[in-house]
């Protein structure tokens, strides 16, 4: 952000001002290089902060206690609340400063905020619970896969007859929660089979990690595979959520944006209503719903992950159906008047943007919580990275669907459903209905298959067993 601020503030780091509408000097190569360096640093920084701050925050709670588990569930909601509140400020106040006051000041404000956040973070360095780094989890996964493939001819018998390599945590990875052996993905169990005593050294440790892995390493790999069904559900959910930041904006551009006689709603502001809906629900859930339930039942009873994800999927379907209905009305009214802009008020888009925010409030928060709590402590940063990866994949899949629908519907000289700069010439509502159908299929997939992975699982912690509402039963 400091580099971006310098780019805007120092005249030598950006092209000179335009002398006319079409007479604008091009930036020099080294100026672009300086700008791209700043953007690269932003990407690297975001890649470090986004997955790790969720994992690091989760590490601060003792999930062996009921209070710690309840606090951890609230943490995910409040993390998403603060994340959304920051976006609201960034997309309103900061954007206003950048466009109407000063580009330099507009970049300096987030730069100063980041400096402040680093200072606050470092003030608490002596109070944090810091987990000891355990090396690359992906190398361990590669070792498990390689060892299991080497022993693919071995047969698996009953557990008590299997000579498996299962050292205690103190011997293998000190400070790591020991995972109990599960019976899912049994092919991977072959990686821990001791088929030759020579695979162990004099201390009983594995000589070659690519031939013999511990049960702990195998179970960590199983945890990653176990989250994939629910992760796929999240991707399908986020496809619907992603439409409002693209086609929803285009709808707003071609609608009546007047609110009264002297004010027009900028199309870019429509996404703010999704964020407001998300933040409002999280606040009501944490500050109204849970206290009332606790007061009535004397228990800290929350909506289960399965309930929240299912609700989020239903919201995604409703969002697309409502968006399709509104788009059809917008398009017909514009065509009847022969105008580019429909006389229909932009306020009709509010329900679909609010529903999009509720998809995020229910499904996204629950999936983020599921991914983080399902993973062992040593893999929580992987969970955060996987969550943000699902958002990116959903965006790419949405782009792929748009391109495919455009190619298919324009055959035989017909007007395509999507494409061009005028939605009045398209059939955007049909695209929305297709995404709604994807959501319906996702609902069936989740409730008849993926939801089996959102169950109680037992983790062995220092010889004690605790129950967490996370994925995959033991059998």
XYZ file of C-alpha atoms in Angstrom:
475
model
C 0.000 0.000 0.000
C 2.962 2.286 0.593
C 4.105 1.655 -2.976
C 0.615 2.421 -4.303
C 0.523 5.661 -2.297
C 3.910 6.723 -3.679
C 2.687 5.942 -7.214
C -0.233 8.331 -6.751
C 1.721 11.012 -4.847
C 5.060 11.373 -6.641
C 4.675 12.937 -10.125
C 7.689 11.055 -11.518
C 6.012 7.687 -10.746
C 2.923 8.250 -12.911
C 2.179 9.762 -16.350
C 1.491 13.479 -16.628
C -2.115 14.701 -16.746
C -4.180 14.520 -19.915
C -4.340 17.726 -21.964
C -7.602 16.679 -23.550
C -10.113 13.846 -23.500
C -8.076 11.804 -25.975
C -4.589 13.258 -25.490
C -3.260 11.256 -22.564
C 0.446 10.301 -22.311
C 1.162 6.619 -21.815
C 3.058 5.411 -18.730
C 6.685 4.421 -19.141
C 7.810 0.842 -18.669
C 9.582 1.531 -15.378
C 6.513 3.357 -14.051
C 4.360 0.332 -14.842
C 7.015 -1.868 -13.246
C 6.834 0.133 -10.019
C 3.018 -0.096 -10.029
C 3.029 -3.842 -10.732
C 5.565 -4.345 -7.937
C 3.109 -2.750 -5.526
C 0.263 -4.920 -6.804
C 2.466 -8.019 -6.465
C 3.272 -7.116 -2.871
C -0.464 -6.670 -2.239
C -1.177 -10.144 -3.610
C 1.606 -11.738 -1.550
C 0.475 -9.911 1.584
C -3.174 -10.901 1.089
C -2.078 -14.496 0.495
C -0.345 -14.461 3.879
C -2.982 -12.584 5.870
C -6.274 -14.022 4.640
C -5.756 -17.731 5.356
C -3.511 -17.249 8.393
C -5.472 -14.716 10.436
C -8.458 -17.075 10.549
C -6.268 -19.993 11.606
C -4.299 -17.915 14.104
C -7.516 -16.589 15.642
C -8.917 -20.113 15.940
C -5.725 -21.216 17.724
C -6.528 -18.841 20.591
C -9.542 -20.896 21.735
C -9.388 -24.043 23.840
C -11.721 -26.407 21.978
C -11.401 -28.987 24.766
C -13.939 -26.969 26.774
C -17.569 -26.181 25.993
C -16.912 -22.463 26.509
C -13.970 -22.537 24.098
C -16.015 -24.270 21.398
C -18.866 -21.744 21.764
C -16.398 -18.861 21.574
C -14.818 -20.368 18.469
C -18.203 -20.484 16.712
C -18.776 -16.816 17.590
C -15.280 -15.973 16.351
C -16.118 -16.992 12.782
C -19.274 -14.866 12.794
C -17.520 -11.807 14.221
C -14.551 -12.284 11.884
C -16.925 -12.175 8.911
C -18.779 -9.231 10.477
C -15.602 -7.159 10.838
C -14.426 -8.232 7.368
C -17.705 -6.978 5.858
C -17.731 -3.781 7.944
C -14.258 -2.974 6.616
C -15.475 -3.519 3.049
C -18.398 -1.174 3.659
C -16.042 1.587 4.789
C -13.632 0.887 1.922
C -16.340 0.969 -0.751
C -17.999 4.146 0.550
C -15.759 6.512 2.507
C -12.402 5.524 1.003
C -13.739 5.412 -2.567
C -15.336 8.822 -2.046
C -11.999 10.259 -0.891
C -10.198 8.709 -3.864
C -12.650 9.962 -6.487
C -13.742 13.341 -5.065
C -10.928 14.482 -2.766
C -7.489 13.033 -3.517
C -6.022 9.829 -4.892
C -3.006 10.242 -2.638
C -5.128 10.599 0.492
C -7.363 7.756 -0.684
C -4.370 5.392 -0.776
C -2.753 6.858 2.335
C -5.790 6.040 4.504
C -5.649 2.222 4.006
C -1.842 2.401 4.251
C -2.151 4.077 7.655
C -4.833 1.554 8.693
C -2.497 -1.326 7.855
C 0.297 0.311 9.845
C -2.073 0.711 12.793
C -3.240 -2.888 12.545
C 0.341 -4.175 12.564
C 1.055 -2.089 15.679
C -2.027 -3.410 17.491
C -1.173 -6.972 16.447
C 2.382 -6.680 17.802
C 1.161 -5.222 21.114
C -0.439 -8.561 21.923
C 2.509 -10.719 20.865
C 3.193 -11.878 24.446
C -0.388 -13.032 25.021
C -0.943 -15.123 21.898
C -1.019 -18.898 21.783
C 1.495 -19.712 19.047
C 1.603 -23.194 17.550
C 5.027 -24.496 16.615
C 5.504 -24.795 12.809
C 5.481 -28.435 11.695
C 6.808 -28.191 8.141
C 4.947 -28.464 4.855
C 1.736 -30.441 5.134
C 1.727 -30.927 1.358
C 5.016 -32.821 1.479
C 3.460 -35.159 4.052
C 0.485 -35.689 1.746
C 2.797 -36.557 -1.136
C 4.629 -39.019 1.113
C 1.355 -40.705 2.142
C 0.224 -41.056 -1.461
C 3.626 -42.394 -2.565
C 3.841 -44.889 0.308
C 0.258 -46.103 -0.259
C 0.941 -46.621 -3.970
C 4.148 -48.557 -3.209
C 2.131 -50.917 -0.990
C -0.977 -51.139 -3.157
C -0.657 -54.948 -3.323
C -0.876 -55.267 0.468
C -4.203 -56.350 1.939
C -5.821 -54.678 4.918
C -7.133 -56.867 7.688
C -8.787 -56.091 11.045
C -7.248 -53.215 12.976
C -5.897 -55.309 15.793
C -3.918 -57.442 13.343
C -2.416 -54.550 11.406
C 1.191 -53.660 12.344
C 0.942 -49.911 11.705
C 3.461 -47.203 12.383
C 1.768 -45.054 15.029
C 4.294 -43.226 17.233
C 3.078 -40.999 20.041
C 2.907 -37.244 19.326
C 5.906 -36.634 21.572
C 7.992 -38.885 19.325
C 6.715 -37.694 15.946
C 5.406 -34.125 16.157
C 5.554 -32.584 19.648
C 2.618 -30.370 20.523
C 0.377 -31.724 17.740
C -3.093 -33.074 18.506
C -3.047 -36.815 17.897
C -5.728 -37.922 15.464
C -7.426 -41.245 16.037
C -7.507 -43.811 13.262
C -10.614 -43.720 11.049
C -11.941 -46.247 8.533
C -12.593 -43.883 5.627
C -10.334 -43.879 2.540
C -8.798 -47.166 3.724
C -6.451 -47.394 0.757
C -4.345 -44.681 2.376
C -3.944 -46.828 5.509
C -1.449 -48.899 3.542
C 1.016 -46.010 3.820
C 1.343 -46.748 7.571
C 1.600 -50.535 7.223
C 4.858 -52.040 8.515
C 5.518 -54.791 5.963
C 9.219 -55.135 6.821
C 10.787 -54.601 10.280
C 13.781 -53.046 8.498
C 11.561 -50.030 7.715
C 12.170 -48.927 11.342
C 15.433 -47.833 12.899
C 16.769 -48.819 16.308
C 14.511 -46.295 18.066
C 11.418 -47.578 16.267
C 11.203 -44.553 13.971
C 10.612 -44.637 10.206
C 13.820 -44.715 8.175
C 12.224 -43.424 4.964
C 9.136 -41.199 5.097
C 8.393 -41.944 1.437
C 7.986 -45.655 2.206
C 6.488 -45.638 5.696
C 4.269 -42.843 7.057
C 2.718 -42.452 10.471
C -0.985 -42.906 11.155
C -1.011 -39.185 12.028
C 0.160 -38.235 8.527
C -2.397 -40.564 6.945
C -5.253 -39.124 9.002
C -4.240 -35.568 8.106
C -4.504 -36.474 4.432
C -7.898 -38.058 5.114
C -9.054 -34.820 6.735
C -8.275 -32.914 3.537
C -10.109 -35.470 1.385
C -13.021 -35.473 3.849
C -13.760 -31.787 3.388
C -13.940 -31.949 -0.419
C -17.670 -32.839 -0.668
C -18.677 -29.858 1.486
C -16.102 -27.664 -0.276
C -17.783 -28.469 -3.615
C -21.103 -27.448 -2.087
C -19.562 -24.107 -1.160
C -18.293 -23.506 -4.690
C -21.773 -24.082 -6.127
C -23.223 -21.680 -3.536
C -20.686 -18.978 -4.308
C -21.486 -19.133 -8.042
C -24.928 -17.671 -7.296
C -23.458 -15.158 -4.861
C -20.949 -13.967 -7.450
C -23.604 -13.000 -10.016
C -24.719 -9.900 -8.134
C -21.295 -8.254 -8.366
C -21.355 -8.641 -12.163
C -24.768 -8.949 -13.810
C -26.538 -7.381 -10.837
C -24.477 -4.238 -11.420
C -25.322 -4.264 -15.127
C -29.019 -4.488 -14.246
C -28.680 -1.459 -11.978
C -26.993 0.550 -14.754
C -30.024 0.048 -17.027
C -32.686 0.914 -14.441
C -34.128 4.107 -13.003
C -31.608 5.066 -10.320
C -33.390 8.194 -9.084
C -34.299 8.359 -5.404
C -36.296 11.549 -5.079
C -35.594 14.598 -7.207
C -31.957 15.243 -6.339
C -30.253 11.899 -5.728
C -29.295 8.921 -7.864
C -27.993 5.659 -6.433
C -24.621 4.760 -8.003
C -24.832 1.200 -9.403
C -21.690 0.285 -7.474
C -23.523 0.917 -4.208
C -25.894 -2.003 -4.744
C -23.361 -4.479 -3.353
C -23.422 -2.500 -0.114
C -26.926 -3.797 0.550
C -25.605 -7.377 0.460
C -22.956 -6.447 3.010
C -25.473 -4.630 5.210
C -27.798 -7.670 5.134
C -24.904 -9.973 6.052
C -23.725 -7.762 8.928
C -27.261 -7.236 10.217
C -27.994 -10.964 10.343
C -24.726 -11.777 12.128
C -25.412 -9.071 14.718
C -28.995 -10.286 15.267
C -27.833 -13.926 15.486
C -25.077 -13.233 18.027
C -26.722 -10.479 20.066
C -30.448 -11.354 19.914
C -31.101 -14.938 18.811
C -28.443 -16.769 20.851
C -29.047 -14.810 24.115
C -32.797 -15.432 23.831
C -32.320 -19.153 23.184
C -29.851 -19.352 26.077
C -32.347 -17.571 28.327
C -35.200 -19.881 27.289
C -33.467 -23.266 27.149
C -30.606 -22.569 29.596
C -28.272 -23.905 26.889
C -25.984 -22.264 24.351
C -27.888 -23.755 21.431
C -26.850 -22.637 17.955
C -27.941 -23.479 14.450
C -25.985 -26.496 13.257
C -23.619 -26.268 10.309
C -25.930 -28.452 8.227
C -28.891 -26.163 8.944
C -26.927 -23.041 8.042
C -25.449 -24.465 4.845
C -28.843 -25.809 3.720
C -30.430 -22.430 4.440
C -27.680 -20.706 2.470
C -28.288 -22.971 -0.535
C -32.028 -22.238 -0.402
C -31.232 -18.523 -0.244
C -29.004 -18.866 -3.333
C -31.849 -20.510 -5.269
C -34.321 -17.811 -4.206
C -31.779 -15.113 -5.080
C -31.487 -16.379 -8.666
C -35.246 -16.854 -9.094
C -35.987 -13.345 -7.810
C -33.206 -11.921 -9.995
C -34.683 -13.672 -13.051
C -38.181 -12.345 -12.377
C -36.934 -8.781 -11.836
C -34.757 -8.913 -14.954
C -37.704 -10.038 -17.073
C -39.795 -7.122 -15.792
C -36.907 -4.682 -16.326
C -36.269 -5.877 -19.869
C -39.923 -5.870 -20.936
C -40.491 -2.344 -19.601
C -37.383 -1.048 -21.394
C -38.373 -2.687 -24.704
C -41.949 -1.382 -24.460
C -40.571 2.156 -24.246
C -37.801 1.548 -26.756
C -35.236 2.955 -24.340
C -31.846 1.765 -23.079
C -32.770 2.471 -19.462
C -35.835 0.850 -17.930
C -38.316 3.070 -16.030
C -38.424 0.380 -13.317
C -36.821 1.631 -10.117
C -33.487 0.189 -9.047
C -35.060 -0.525 -5.641
C -36.515 -3.710 -7.172
C -32.995 -5.134 -7.119
C -32.807 -4.893 -3.327
C -34.362 -8.332 -2.633
C -31.833 -10.195 -4.776
C -28.878 -8.285 -3.275
C -30.187 -8.883 0.248
C -30.626 -12.594 -0.511
C -27.072 -12.677 -1.859
C -25.856 -11.258 1.448
C -27.851 -13.883 3.342
C -26.229 -16.642 1.274
C -22.895 -15.364 2.542
C -24.180 -14.982 6.113
C -25.458 -18.565 6.294
C -23.445 -20.699 3.870
C -20.101 -18.889 3.618
C -19.637 -18.437 7.376
C -20.678 -22.035 8.079
C -18.380 -23.449 5.384
C -15.480 -21.327 6.652
C -16.130 -22.663 10.158
C -16.426 -26.220 8.873
C -13.169 -26.105 6.936
C -11.256 -24.601 9.841
C -12.597 -26.829 12.616
C -12.428 -29.983 10.521
C -8.729 -29.576 9.896
C -6.118 -30.465 12.540
C -4.386 -27.489 14.114
C -1.365 -27.946 11.867
C -3.572 -27.583 8.765
C -5.778 -24.617 9.683
C -3.957 -22.229 7.365
C -4.660 -24.726 4.563
C -8.361 -24.497 5.462
C -8.328 -20.698 5.148
C -6.546 -20.885 1.810
C -9.020 -23.501 0.549
C -11.957 -21.260 1.503
C -10.667 -18.293 -0.505
C -9.717 -20.660 -3.324
C -13.361 -21.771 -3.505
C -14.423 -18.145 -4.033
C -11.985 -17.838 -6.932
C -13.044 -21.138 -8.493
C -16.709 -20.103 -8.279
C -15.868 -16.923 -10.197
C -14.003 -18.869 -12.892
C -16.853 -21.386 -13.232
C -19.309 -18.494 -13.575
C -17.192 -17.025 -16.382
C -17.004 -20.436 -18.055
C -20.819 -20.813 -17.921
C -21.274 -17.348 -19.409
C -18.954 -18.171 -22.320
C -20.558 -21.569 -22.945
C -24.103 -20.185 -22.851
C -23.052 -17.386 -25.217
C -21.560 -19.877 -27.705
C -24.494 -22.304 -27.547
C -27.330 -19.758 -27.767
C -25.883 -17.783 -30.674
C -25.890 -20.787 -33.030
C -27.981 -20.644 -36.206
C -27.805 -16.858 -36.240
C -29.931 -16.449 -33.107
C -29.449 -13.623 -30.641
C -27.357 -14.928 -27.720
C -28.711 -14.910 -24.188
C -25.568 -13.165 -22.964
C -23.030 -10.794 -24.508
C -22.779 -7.224 -25.688
C -23.259 -3.971 -23.804
C -27.060 -3.876 -23.775
C -28.982 -6.270 -21.513
C -32.181 -5.429 -23.410
C -30.854 -7.509 -26.319
C -30.070 -10.475 -24.057
C -32.055 -13.009 -22.061
C -30.273 -12.667 -18.745
C -33.257 -14.094 -16.865
C -32.674 -17.486 -18.521
C -29.084 -17.471 -17.277
C -30.318 -16.726 -13.757
C -32.736 -19.667 -13.984
C -29.856 -21.967 -15.034
C -27.856 -20.888 -11.960
C -30.985 -21.515 -9.854
C -31.144 -25.040 -11.313
C -27.480 -25.518 -10.362
C -28.432 -24.412 -6.846
C -31.290 -26.926 -6.737
C -28.931 -29.711 -7.791
C -26.493 -28.498 -5.150
C -29.227 -28.690 -2.502
C -29.978 -32.311 -3.407
C -26.251 -33.140 -3.536
C -25.580 -31.609 -0.125
C -28.552 -33.077 1.738
C -28.238 -36.580 0.288
C -24.457 -36.908 0.157
C -22.199 -34.103 1.416
C -24.112 -33.539 4.679
C -22.878 -36.942 5.893
C -19.502 -35.280 6.321
C -20.962 -32.676 8.698
C -21.313 -34.966 11.698
C -19.708 -35.580 15.031
C -16.130 -36.748 14.923
C -13.928 -37.710 17.820
C -10.484 -36.219 18.285
C -8.072 -37.641 20.822
C -6.406 -34.787 22.679
C -3.808 -35.731 25.298
C -5.588 -39.012 25.910
C -9.014 -37.399 26.233
C -11.805 -37.502 23.657
C -13.799 -34.413 22.793
C -16.798 -33.975 20.526
C -16.700 -31.311 17.828
C -19.416 -30.625 15.320
C -17.231 -31.294 12.321
C -17.087 -33.803 9.526
C -16.967 -37.518 8.925
C -17.959 -40.211 11.377
C -15.455 -42.849 12.425
C -17.040 -45.552 10.226
